[in-house]
Coordinates of C-alpha atoms in Angstrom, one line a residue:
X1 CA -24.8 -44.5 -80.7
X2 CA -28.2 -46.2 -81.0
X3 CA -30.9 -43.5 -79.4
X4 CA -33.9 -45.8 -77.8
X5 CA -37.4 -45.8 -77.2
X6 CA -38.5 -48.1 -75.0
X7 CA -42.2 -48.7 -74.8
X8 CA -43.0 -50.4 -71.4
X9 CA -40.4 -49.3 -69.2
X10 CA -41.3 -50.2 -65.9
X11 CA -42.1 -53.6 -66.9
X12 CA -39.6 -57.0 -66.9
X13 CA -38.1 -56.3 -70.4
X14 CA -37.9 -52.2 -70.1
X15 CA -36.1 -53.1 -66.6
X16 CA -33.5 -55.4 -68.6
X17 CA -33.4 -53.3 -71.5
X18 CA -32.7 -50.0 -69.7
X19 CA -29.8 -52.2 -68.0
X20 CA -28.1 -52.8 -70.8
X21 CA -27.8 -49.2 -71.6
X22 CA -26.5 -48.8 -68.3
X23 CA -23.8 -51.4 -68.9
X24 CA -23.0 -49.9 -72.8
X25 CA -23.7 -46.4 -72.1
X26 CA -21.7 -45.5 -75.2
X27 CA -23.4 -47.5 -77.4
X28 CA -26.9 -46.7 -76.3
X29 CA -28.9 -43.4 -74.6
X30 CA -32.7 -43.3 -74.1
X31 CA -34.6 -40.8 -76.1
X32 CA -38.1 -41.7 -74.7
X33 CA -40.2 -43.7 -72.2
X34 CA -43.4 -45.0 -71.8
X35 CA -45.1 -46.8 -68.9
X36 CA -48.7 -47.4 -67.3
X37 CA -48.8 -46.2 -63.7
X38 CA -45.9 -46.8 -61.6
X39 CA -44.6 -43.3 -61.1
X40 CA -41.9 -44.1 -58.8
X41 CA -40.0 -45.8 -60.8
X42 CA -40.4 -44.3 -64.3
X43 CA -39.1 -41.2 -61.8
X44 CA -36.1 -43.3 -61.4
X45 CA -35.4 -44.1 -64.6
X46 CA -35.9 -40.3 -65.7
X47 CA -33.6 -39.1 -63.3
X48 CA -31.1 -41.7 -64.7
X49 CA -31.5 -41.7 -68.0
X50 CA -32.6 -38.3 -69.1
X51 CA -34.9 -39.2 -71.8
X52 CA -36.2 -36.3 -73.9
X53 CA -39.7 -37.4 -74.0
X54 CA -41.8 -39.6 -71.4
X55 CA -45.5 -40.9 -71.8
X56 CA -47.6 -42.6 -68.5
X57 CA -51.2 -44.2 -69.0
X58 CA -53.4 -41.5 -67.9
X59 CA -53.3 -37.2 -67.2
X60 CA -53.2 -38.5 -63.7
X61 CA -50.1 -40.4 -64.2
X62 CA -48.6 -37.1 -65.9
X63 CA -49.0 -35.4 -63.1
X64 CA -48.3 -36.9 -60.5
X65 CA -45.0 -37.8 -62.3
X66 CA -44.4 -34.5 -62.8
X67 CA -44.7 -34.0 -59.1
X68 CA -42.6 -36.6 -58.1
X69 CA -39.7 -35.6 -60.5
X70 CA -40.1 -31.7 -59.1
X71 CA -40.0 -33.2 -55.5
X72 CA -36.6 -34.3 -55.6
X73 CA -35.1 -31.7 -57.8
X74 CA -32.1 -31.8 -59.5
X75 CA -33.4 -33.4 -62.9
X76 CA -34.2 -31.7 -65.8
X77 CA -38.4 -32.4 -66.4
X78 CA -38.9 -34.0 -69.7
X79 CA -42.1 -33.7 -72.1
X80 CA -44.8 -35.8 -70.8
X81 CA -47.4 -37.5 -72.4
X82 CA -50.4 -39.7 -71.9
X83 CA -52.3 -42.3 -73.3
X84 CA -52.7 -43.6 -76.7
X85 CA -51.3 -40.5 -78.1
X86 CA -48.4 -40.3 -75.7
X87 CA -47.2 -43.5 -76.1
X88 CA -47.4 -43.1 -79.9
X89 CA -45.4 -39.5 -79.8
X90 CA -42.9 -41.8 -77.7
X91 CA -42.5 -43.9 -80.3
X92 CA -42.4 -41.5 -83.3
X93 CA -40.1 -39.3 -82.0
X94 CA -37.7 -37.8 -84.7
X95 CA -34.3 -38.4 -82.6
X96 CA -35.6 -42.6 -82.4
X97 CA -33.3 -44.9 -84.0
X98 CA -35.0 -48.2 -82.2
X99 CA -38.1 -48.9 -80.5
X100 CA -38.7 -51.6 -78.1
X101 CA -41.9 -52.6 -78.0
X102 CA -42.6 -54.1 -75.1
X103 CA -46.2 -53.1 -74.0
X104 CA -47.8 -56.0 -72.6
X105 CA -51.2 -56.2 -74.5
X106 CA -53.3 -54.7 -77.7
X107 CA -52.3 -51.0 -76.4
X108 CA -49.1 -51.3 -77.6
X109 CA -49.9 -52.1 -81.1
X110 CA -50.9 -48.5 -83.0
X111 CA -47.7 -47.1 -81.0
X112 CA -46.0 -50.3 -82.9
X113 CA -47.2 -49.8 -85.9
X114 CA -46.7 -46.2 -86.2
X115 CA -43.3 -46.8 -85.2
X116 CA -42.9 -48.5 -88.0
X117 CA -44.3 -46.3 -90.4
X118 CA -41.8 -43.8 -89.4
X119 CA -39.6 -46.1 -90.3
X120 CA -38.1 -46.8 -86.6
X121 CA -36.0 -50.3 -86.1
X122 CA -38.1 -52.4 -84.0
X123 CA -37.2 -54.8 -81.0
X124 CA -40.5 -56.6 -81.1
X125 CA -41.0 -58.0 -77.5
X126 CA -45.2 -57.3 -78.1
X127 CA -46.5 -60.7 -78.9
X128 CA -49.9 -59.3 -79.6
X129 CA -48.3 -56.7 -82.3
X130 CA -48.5 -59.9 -84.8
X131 CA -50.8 -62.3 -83.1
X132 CA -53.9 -59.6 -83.4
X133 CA -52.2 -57.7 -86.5
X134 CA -49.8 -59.6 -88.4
X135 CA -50.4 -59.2 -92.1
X136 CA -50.8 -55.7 -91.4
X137 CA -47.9 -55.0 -89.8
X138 CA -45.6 -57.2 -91.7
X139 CA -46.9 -55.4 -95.1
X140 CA -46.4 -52.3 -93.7
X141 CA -42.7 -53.4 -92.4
X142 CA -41.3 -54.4 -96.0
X143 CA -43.0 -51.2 -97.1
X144 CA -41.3 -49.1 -95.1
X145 CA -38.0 -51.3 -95.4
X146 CA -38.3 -52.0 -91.5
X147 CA -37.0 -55.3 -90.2
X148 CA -38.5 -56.8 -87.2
X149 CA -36.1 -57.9 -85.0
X150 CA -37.6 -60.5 -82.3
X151 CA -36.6 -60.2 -78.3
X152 CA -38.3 -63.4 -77.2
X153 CA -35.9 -66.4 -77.2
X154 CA -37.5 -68.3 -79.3
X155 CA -38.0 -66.3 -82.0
X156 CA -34.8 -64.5 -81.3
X157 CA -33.2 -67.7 -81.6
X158 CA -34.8 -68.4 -84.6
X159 CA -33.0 -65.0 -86.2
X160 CA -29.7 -66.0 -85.3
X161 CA -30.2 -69.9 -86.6
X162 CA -31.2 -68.6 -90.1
X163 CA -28.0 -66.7 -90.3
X164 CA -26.4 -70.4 -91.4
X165 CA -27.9 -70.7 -94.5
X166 CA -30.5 -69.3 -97.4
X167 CA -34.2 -69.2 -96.4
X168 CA -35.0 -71.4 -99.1
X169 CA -33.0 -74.3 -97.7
X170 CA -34.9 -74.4 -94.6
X171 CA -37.3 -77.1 -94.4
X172 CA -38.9 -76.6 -90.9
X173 CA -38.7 -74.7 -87.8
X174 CA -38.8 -75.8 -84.5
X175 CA -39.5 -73.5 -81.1
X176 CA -38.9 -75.3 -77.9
X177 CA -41.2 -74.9 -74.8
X178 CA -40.4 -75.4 -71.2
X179 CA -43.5 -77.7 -70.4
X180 CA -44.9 -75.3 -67.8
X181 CA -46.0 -76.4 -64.7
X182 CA -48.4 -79.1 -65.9
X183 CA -45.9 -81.1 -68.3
X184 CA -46.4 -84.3 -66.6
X185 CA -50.0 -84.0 -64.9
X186 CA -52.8 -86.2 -65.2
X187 CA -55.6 -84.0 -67.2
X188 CA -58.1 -84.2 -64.7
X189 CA -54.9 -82.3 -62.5
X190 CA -54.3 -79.7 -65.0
X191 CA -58.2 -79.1 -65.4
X192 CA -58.8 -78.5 -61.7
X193 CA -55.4 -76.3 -61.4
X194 CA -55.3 -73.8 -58.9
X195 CA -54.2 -70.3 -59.4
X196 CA -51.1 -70.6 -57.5
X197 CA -50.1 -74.2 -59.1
X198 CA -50.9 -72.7 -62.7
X199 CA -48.4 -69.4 -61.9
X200 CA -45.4 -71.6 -60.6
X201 CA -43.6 -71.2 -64.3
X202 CA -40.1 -73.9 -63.7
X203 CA -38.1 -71.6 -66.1
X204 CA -38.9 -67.7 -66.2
X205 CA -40.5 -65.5 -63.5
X206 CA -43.2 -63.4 -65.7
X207 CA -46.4 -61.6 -65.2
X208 CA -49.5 -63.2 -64.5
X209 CA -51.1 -63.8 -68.1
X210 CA -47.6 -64.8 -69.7
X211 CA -47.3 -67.2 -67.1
X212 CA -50.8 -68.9 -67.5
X213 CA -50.3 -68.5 -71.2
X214 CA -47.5 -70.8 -70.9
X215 CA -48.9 -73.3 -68.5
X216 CA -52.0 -73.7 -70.9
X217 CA -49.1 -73.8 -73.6
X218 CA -51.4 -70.9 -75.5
X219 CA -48.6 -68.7 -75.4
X220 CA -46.4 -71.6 -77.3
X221 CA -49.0 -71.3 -80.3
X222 CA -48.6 -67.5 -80.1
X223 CA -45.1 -67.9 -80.8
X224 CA -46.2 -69.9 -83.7
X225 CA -47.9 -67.8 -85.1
X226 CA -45.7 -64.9 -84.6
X227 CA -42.8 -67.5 -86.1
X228 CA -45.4 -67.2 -89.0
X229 CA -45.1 -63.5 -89.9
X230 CA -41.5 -62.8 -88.7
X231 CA -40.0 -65.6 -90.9
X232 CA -42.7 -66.6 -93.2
X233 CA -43.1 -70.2 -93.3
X234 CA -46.3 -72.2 -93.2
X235 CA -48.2 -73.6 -90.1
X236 CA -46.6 -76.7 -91.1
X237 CA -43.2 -75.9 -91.1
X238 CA -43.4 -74.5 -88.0
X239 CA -43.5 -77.4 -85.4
X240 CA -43.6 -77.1 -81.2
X241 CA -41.1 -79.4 -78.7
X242 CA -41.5 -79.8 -75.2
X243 CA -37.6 -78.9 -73.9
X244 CA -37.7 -78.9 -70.0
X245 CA -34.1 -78.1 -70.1
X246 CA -34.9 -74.5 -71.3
X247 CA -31.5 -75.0 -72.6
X248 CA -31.9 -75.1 -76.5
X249 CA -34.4 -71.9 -77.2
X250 CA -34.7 -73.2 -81.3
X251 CA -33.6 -75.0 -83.9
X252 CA -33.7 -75.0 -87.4
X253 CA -33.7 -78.2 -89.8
X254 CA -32.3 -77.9 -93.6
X255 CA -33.6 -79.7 -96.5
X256 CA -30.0 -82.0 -96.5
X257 CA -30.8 -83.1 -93.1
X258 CA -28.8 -81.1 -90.7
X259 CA -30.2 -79.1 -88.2
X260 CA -28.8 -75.8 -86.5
X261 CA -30.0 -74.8 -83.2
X262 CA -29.5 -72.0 -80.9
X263 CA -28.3 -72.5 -76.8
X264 CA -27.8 -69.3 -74.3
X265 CA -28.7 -68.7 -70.5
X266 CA -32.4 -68.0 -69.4
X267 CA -31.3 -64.4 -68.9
X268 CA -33.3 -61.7 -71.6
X269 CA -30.5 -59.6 -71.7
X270 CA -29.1 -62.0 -74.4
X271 CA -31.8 -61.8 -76.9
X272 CA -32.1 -57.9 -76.1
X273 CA -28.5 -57.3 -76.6
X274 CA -28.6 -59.6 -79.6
X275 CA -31.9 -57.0 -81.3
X276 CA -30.1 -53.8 -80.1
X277 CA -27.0 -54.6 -81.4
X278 CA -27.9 -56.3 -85.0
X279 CA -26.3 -56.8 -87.2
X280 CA -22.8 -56.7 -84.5
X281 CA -22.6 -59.2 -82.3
X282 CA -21.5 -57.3 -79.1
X283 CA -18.8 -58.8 -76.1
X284 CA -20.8 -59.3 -72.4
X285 CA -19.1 -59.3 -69.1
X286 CA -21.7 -61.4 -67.9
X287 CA -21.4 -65.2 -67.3
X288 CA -21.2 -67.7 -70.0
X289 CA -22.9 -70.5 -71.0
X290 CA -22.0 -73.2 -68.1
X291 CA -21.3 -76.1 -70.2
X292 CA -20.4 -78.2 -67.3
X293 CA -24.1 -78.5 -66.7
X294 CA -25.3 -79.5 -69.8
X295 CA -25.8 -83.3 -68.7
X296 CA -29.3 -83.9 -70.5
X297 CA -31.3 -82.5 -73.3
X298 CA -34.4 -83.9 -73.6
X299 CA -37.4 -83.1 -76.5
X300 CA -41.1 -84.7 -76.2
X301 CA -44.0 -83.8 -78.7
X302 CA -46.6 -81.9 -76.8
X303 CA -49.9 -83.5 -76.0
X304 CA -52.7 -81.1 -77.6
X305 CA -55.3 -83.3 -75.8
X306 CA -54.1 -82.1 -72.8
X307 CA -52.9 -78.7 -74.1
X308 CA -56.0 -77.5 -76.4
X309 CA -54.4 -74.3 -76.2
X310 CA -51.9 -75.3 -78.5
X311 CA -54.2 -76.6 -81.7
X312 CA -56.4 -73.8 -81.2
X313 CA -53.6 -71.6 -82.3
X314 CA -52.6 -73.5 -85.5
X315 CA -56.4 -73.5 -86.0
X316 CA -56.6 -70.0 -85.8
X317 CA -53.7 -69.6 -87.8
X318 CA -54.8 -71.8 -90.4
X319 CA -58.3 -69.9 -90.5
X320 CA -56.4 -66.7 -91.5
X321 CA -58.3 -63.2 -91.6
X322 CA -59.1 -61.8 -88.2
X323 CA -59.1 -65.4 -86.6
X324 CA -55.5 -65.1 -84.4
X325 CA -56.9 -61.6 -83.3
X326 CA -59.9 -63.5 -82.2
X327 CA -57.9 -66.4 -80.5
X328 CA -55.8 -63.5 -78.8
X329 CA -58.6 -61.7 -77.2
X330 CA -60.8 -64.2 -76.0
X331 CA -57.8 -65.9 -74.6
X332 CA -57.1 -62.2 -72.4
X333 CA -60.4 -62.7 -70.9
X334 CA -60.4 -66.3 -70.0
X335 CA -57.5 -66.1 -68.6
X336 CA -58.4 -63.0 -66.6
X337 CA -61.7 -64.7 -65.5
X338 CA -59.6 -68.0 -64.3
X339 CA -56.7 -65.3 -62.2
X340 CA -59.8 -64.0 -60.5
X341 CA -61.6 -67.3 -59.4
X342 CA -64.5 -67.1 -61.5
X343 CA -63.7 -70.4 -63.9
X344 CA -61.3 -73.6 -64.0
X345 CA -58.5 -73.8 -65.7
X346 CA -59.9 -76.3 -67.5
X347 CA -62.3 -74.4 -68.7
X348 CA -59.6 -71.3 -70.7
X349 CA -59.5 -73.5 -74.0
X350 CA -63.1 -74.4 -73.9
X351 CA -64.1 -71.2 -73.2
X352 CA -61.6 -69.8 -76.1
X353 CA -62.8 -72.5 -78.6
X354 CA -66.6 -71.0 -78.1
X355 CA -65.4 -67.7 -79.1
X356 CA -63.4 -68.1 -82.1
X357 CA -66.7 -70.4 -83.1
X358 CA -68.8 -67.7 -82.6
X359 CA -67.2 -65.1 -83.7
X360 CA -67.2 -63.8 -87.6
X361 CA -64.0 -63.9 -89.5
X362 CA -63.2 -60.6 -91.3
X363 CA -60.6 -59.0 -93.3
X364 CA -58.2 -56.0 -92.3
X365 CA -57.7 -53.1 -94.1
X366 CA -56.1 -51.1 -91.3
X367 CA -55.3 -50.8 -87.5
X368 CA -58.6 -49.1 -87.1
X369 CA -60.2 -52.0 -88.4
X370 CA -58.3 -54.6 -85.6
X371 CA -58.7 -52.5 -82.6
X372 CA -62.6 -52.3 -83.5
X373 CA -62.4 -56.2 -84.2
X374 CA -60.5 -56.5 -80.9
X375 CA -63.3 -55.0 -78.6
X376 CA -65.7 -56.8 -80.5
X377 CA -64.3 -59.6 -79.4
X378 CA -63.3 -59.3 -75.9
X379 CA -67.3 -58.2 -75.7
X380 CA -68.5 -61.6 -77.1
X381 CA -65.8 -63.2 -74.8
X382 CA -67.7 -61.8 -72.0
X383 CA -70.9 -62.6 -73.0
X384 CA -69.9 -66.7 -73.8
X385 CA -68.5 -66.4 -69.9
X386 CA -71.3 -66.8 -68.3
X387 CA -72.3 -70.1 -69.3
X388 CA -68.8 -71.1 -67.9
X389 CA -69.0 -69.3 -64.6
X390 CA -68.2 -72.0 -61.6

């Protein structure tokens, strides 16, 4: 029996993890929560999984959970927390045998990586755990003899392709990308995008940043660089193909030639189950692969002059230091300026590009150091905006 944390519970992968304990109740239990605001349903989830420990965002949250949980009676109240230090006592808890981390955002990172320290199993579902932090967190990890065991596709099917052979007979990777919404548009289309055009993802219904993310293909080159610290292979090695399928989530090439790649249904339940179960590989009652409509699989380079998204992240990554911290959070405010009308889509990368320009690149010597560097950030970000405004 695997006792979980799961850290952003209420949100698309909490929801699908929390299933999957439902459908393997004696493999998994929940020891802890944590969500943001919505009270009603972390109430749910308490009253069905009985964690032992739950954290919300704010003592107003705490309460108000609290209420709801006394107002229908019948469920024991567990220890709530709030804020940074809830989430992190969620995380730590001694009775944790995994932690998902799945906290959209910076705020999930100290929880993360004091997770880790404890010496917790992470399912890393946090892409801003290693985009903002990942040569501490990775040092950290083979200190404490942690592995870090990836829940996005990609990456997840990165994992399992490596299984076939030694590390040092790989000779690249390769992570496949949907296209987004813009795959085949004119630039001058994609530049004057419209917030409902950029948010129509073909593949995967997400939240709003994810899904701009991917239509500006930034969140591809997060993945690269994430690919980066997970597996350890060089910007080079690491290579991006446009796979409108969805079908193939990676591949892997050897030195001899052959190449290994991994195929499942867009459903996140796989790569869950695949990180909660490691190193088993455990049965599903859900439906297979339908090979009967496997009719096509097609693979295009992506076009970073369309997509500057994309090279600024191998730029970033290339930079080293504090610069994929940098990329990260002046990407978080672009893209939150361009959800609320104030700047093109167009103008995300150029905007980005100005910030990682202007910003200095520094060293870090601990999560302190990152979450300082983070704000500093975001505040330059803001400042660079309004030149940009429309």
């Amino acid at each position: 029996m695997k006792r979980l944390s799961i850290l952003g519970s209420t949100g698309s992968i909490g929801r699908n993890c929390l299933s999957l304990v439902w459908e393997f109740p004696n493999r998994y239990e929940v020891a802890s929560l944590a969500a943001g605001e919505n009270v009603a349903l972390l109430a749910e989830q308490v009253r069905q999984f009985h964690p032992a420990f739950v954290s919300v965002a704010s003592e107003r949250a705490a309460d108000a959970l609290c209420k709801e949980l006394r107002r229908h009676g019948g469920t024991k109240i567990p220890e709530i927390g709030h804020g940074s230090r809830g989430i992190e006592q969620a995380a730590t808890l001694e009775q944790v045998d995994v932690v998902v981390s799945a906290v959209v955002g910076v705020a999930g990172l100290p929880a993360t990586y004091a997770a880790i320290d404890a010496g917790k199993q992470i399912a890393l579902a946090n892409k801003e755990v290693l985009v903002a932090a990942g040569g501490l967190v990775t040092q950290l990890a083979r200190q404490r003899g942690v592995e870090l065991l990836p829940v996005d596709s990609e990456h997840n099917g990165v994992h399992q392709c490596l299984r076939a052979g030694r590390r040092t007979e790989v000779s690249r990777l390769v992570l496949t990308a949907s296209g987004g919404p813009f795959f085949k548009a004119p630039a001058e289309k994609i530049a004057s995008a419209t917030v409902a055009e950029a948010l129509q993802h073909p593949t995967w219904r997400m939240g709003n940043r994810i899904t701009i993310d991917s239509a500006t293909l930034m969140n591809k080159g997060f993945e690269v660089i994430e690919a980066h610290w997970l597996f350890g292979f060089a910007p080079d090695q690491i290579h991006v193909k446009i796979h409108p399928q969805s079908t193939v989530h990676a591949l892997i090439e050897f030195v001899d030639g052959s190449v290994v790649a991994q195929l499942s249904v867009t459903d996140m339940r796989v790569p869950l189950q695949y990180a909660l179960s490691y190193p088993e590989r455990v049965a599903s009652n859900r439906q297979g692969f339908a090979w009967e409509k496997l009719r096509l699989l097609e693979f295009f380079e992506p076009d970073t002059g369309r997509f500057p998204c994309l090279r600024l992240a191998y730029e970033a990554l290339r930079a080293g230091g504090s610069s994929t911290c940098a990329l990260n959070a002046a990407d978080e405010i672009a893209v939150e300026a361009f959800l609320a009308g104030r700047i093109s889509f167009g103008t995300i990368p150029r905007l980005v590009e100005d910030a990682l320009h202007a910003l200095p690149t520094q060293s870090f010597h601990s999560m302190g150091d990152v979450l300082e560097y983070d704000q500093l950030c975001r505040a330059r970000t803001a400042e660079l905006l309004q030149k940009h405004l429309n």
